[in-house]
mmCIF file of C-alpha atoms in Angstrom:
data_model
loop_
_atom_site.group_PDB
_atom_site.id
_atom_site.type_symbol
_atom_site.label_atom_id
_atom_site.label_comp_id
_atom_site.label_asym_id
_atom_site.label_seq_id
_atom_site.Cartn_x
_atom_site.Cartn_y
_atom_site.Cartn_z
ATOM 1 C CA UNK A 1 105.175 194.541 142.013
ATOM 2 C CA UNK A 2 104.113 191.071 143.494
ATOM 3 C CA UNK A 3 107.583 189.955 144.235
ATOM 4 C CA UNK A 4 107.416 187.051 141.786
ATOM 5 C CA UNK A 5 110.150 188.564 138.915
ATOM 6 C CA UNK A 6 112.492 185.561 139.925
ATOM 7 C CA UNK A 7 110.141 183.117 139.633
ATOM 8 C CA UNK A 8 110.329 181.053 135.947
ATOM 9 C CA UNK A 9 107.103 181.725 133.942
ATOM 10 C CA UNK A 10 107.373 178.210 133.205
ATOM 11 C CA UNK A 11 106.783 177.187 136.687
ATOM 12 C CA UNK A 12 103.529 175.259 137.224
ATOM 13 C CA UNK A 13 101.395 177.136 140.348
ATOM 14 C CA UNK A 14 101.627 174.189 142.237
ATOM 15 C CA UNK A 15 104.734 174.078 143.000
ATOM 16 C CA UNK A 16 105.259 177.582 143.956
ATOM 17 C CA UNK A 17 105.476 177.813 147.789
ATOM 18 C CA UNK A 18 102.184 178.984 149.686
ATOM 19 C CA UNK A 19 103.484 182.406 149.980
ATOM 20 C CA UNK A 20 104.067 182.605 146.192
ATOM 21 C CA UNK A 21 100.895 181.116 145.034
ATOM 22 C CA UNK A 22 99.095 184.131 147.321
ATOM 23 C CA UNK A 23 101.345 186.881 145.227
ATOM 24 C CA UNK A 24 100.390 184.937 142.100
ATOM 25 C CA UNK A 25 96.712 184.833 142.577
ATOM 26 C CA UNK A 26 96.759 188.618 143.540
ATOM 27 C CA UNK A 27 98.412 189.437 140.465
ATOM 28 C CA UNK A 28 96.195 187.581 138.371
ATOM 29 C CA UNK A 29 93.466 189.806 139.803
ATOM 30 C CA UNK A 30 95.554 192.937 139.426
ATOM 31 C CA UNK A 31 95.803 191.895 135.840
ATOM 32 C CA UNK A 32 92.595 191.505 135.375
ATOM 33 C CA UNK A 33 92.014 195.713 136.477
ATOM 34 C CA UNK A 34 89.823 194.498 139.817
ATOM 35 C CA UNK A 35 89.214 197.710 141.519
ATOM 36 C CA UNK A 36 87.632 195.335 145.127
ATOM 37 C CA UNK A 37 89.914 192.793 146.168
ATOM 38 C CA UNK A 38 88.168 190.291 148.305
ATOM 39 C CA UNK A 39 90.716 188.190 150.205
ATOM 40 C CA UNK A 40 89.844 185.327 152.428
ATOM 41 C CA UNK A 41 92.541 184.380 155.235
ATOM 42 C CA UNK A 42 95.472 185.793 152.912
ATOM 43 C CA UNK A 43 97.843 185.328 155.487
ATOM 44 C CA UNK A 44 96.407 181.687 156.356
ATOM 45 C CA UNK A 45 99.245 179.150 156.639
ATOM 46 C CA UNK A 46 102.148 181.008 156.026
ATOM 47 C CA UNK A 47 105.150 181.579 158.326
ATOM 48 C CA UNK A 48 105.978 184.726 160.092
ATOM 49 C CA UNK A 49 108.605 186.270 157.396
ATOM 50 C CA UNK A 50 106.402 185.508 154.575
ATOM 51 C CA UNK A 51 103.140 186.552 155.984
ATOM 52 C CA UNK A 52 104.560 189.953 156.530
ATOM 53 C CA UNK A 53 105.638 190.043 152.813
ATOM 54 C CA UNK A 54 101.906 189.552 151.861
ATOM 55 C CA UNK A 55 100.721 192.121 154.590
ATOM 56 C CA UNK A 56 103.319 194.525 153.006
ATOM 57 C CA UNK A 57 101.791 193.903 149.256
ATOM 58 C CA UNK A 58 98.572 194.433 150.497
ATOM 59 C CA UNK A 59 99.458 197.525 152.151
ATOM 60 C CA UNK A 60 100.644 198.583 148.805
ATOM 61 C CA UNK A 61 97.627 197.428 146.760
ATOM 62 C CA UNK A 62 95.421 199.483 149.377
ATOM 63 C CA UNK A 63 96.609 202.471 148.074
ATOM 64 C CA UNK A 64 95.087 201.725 144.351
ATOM 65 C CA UNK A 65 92.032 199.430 145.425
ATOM 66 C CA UNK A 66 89.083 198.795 147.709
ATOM 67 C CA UNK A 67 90.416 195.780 149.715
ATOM 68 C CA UNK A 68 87.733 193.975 151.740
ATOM 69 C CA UNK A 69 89.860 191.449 154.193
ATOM 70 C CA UNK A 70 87.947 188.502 155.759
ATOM 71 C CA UNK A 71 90.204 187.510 158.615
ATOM 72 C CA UNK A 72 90.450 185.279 161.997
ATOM 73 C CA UNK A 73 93.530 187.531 162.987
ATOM 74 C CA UNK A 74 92.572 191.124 162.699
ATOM 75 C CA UNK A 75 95.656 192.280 164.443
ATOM 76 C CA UNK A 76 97.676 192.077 161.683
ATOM 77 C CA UNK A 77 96.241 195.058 160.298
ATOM 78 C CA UNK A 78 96.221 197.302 163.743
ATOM 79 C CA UNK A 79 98.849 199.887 161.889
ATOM 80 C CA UNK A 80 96.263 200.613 158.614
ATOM 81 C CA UNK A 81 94.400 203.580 158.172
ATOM 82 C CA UNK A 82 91.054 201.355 158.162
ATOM 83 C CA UNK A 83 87.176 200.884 158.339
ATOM 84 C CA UNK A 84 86.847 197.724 160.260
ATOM 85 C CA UNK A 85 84.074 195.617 160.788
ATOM 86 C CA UNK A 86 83.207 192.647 162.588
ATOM 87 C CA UNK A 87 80.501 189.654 161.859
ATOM 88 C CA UNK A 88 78.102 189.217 165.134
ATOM 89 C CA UNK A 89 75.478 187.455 165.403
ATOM 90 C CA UNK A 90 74.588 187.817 161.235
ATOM 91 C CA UNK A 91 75.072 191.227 161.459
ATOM 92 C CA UNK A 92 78.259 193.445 160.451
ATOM 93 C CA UNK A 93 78.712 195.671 163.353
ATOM 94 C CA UNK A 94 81.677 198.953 163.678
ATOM 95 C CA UNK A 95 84.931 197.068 165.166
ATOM 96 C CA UNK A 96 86.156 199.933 167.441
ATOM 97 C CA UNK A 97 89.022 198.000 169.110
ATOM 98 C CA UNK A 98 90.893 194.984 168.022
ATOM 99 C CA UNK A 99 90.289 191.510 170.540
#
């Protein structure tokens, strides 16, 4: 489901590319049953094409879980069908349109 089937399980994580190592860590925690995802910058450092692979797998894992997305860039998410909030001042406030 992660996009990792041809991908040796021998392979140590660090040398899986940046994009990989994101789709590894979220299947560890999809493993693990998490119903709340928290993801920090999960489209941080990665190029265009593989960024919107992750955005597409979370967009999939949305429909199962409770994704909470902590993000510098919350246009990438414009198209989902979302609460969004934003940090101000200390305090979480309704995020009615995107910067």
């Amino acid at each position: 489901r992660v996009g990792l089937n041809q991908i040796a399980t021998t392979s140590a994580p660090e040398r899986l590319s940046g994009g990989q190592q994101r789709r590894l860590a979220l299947a560890v925690q999809m493993l693990r049953g998490a119903e709340v995802l928290l993801l920090d910058e999960p489209t941080a450092g990665l190029d265009w094409s593989v960024r919107r692979d992750v955005l597409d797998l979370l967009a999939s894992l949305a429909s199962d879980q409770v994704l909470i997305v902590v993000t510098h860039e919350p246009e990438l998410f414009q198209d989902w069908d979302c609460q969004r909030l934003r940090l101000r001042g200390g305090r979480l406030e309704p995020m009615t349109t995107l910067p």
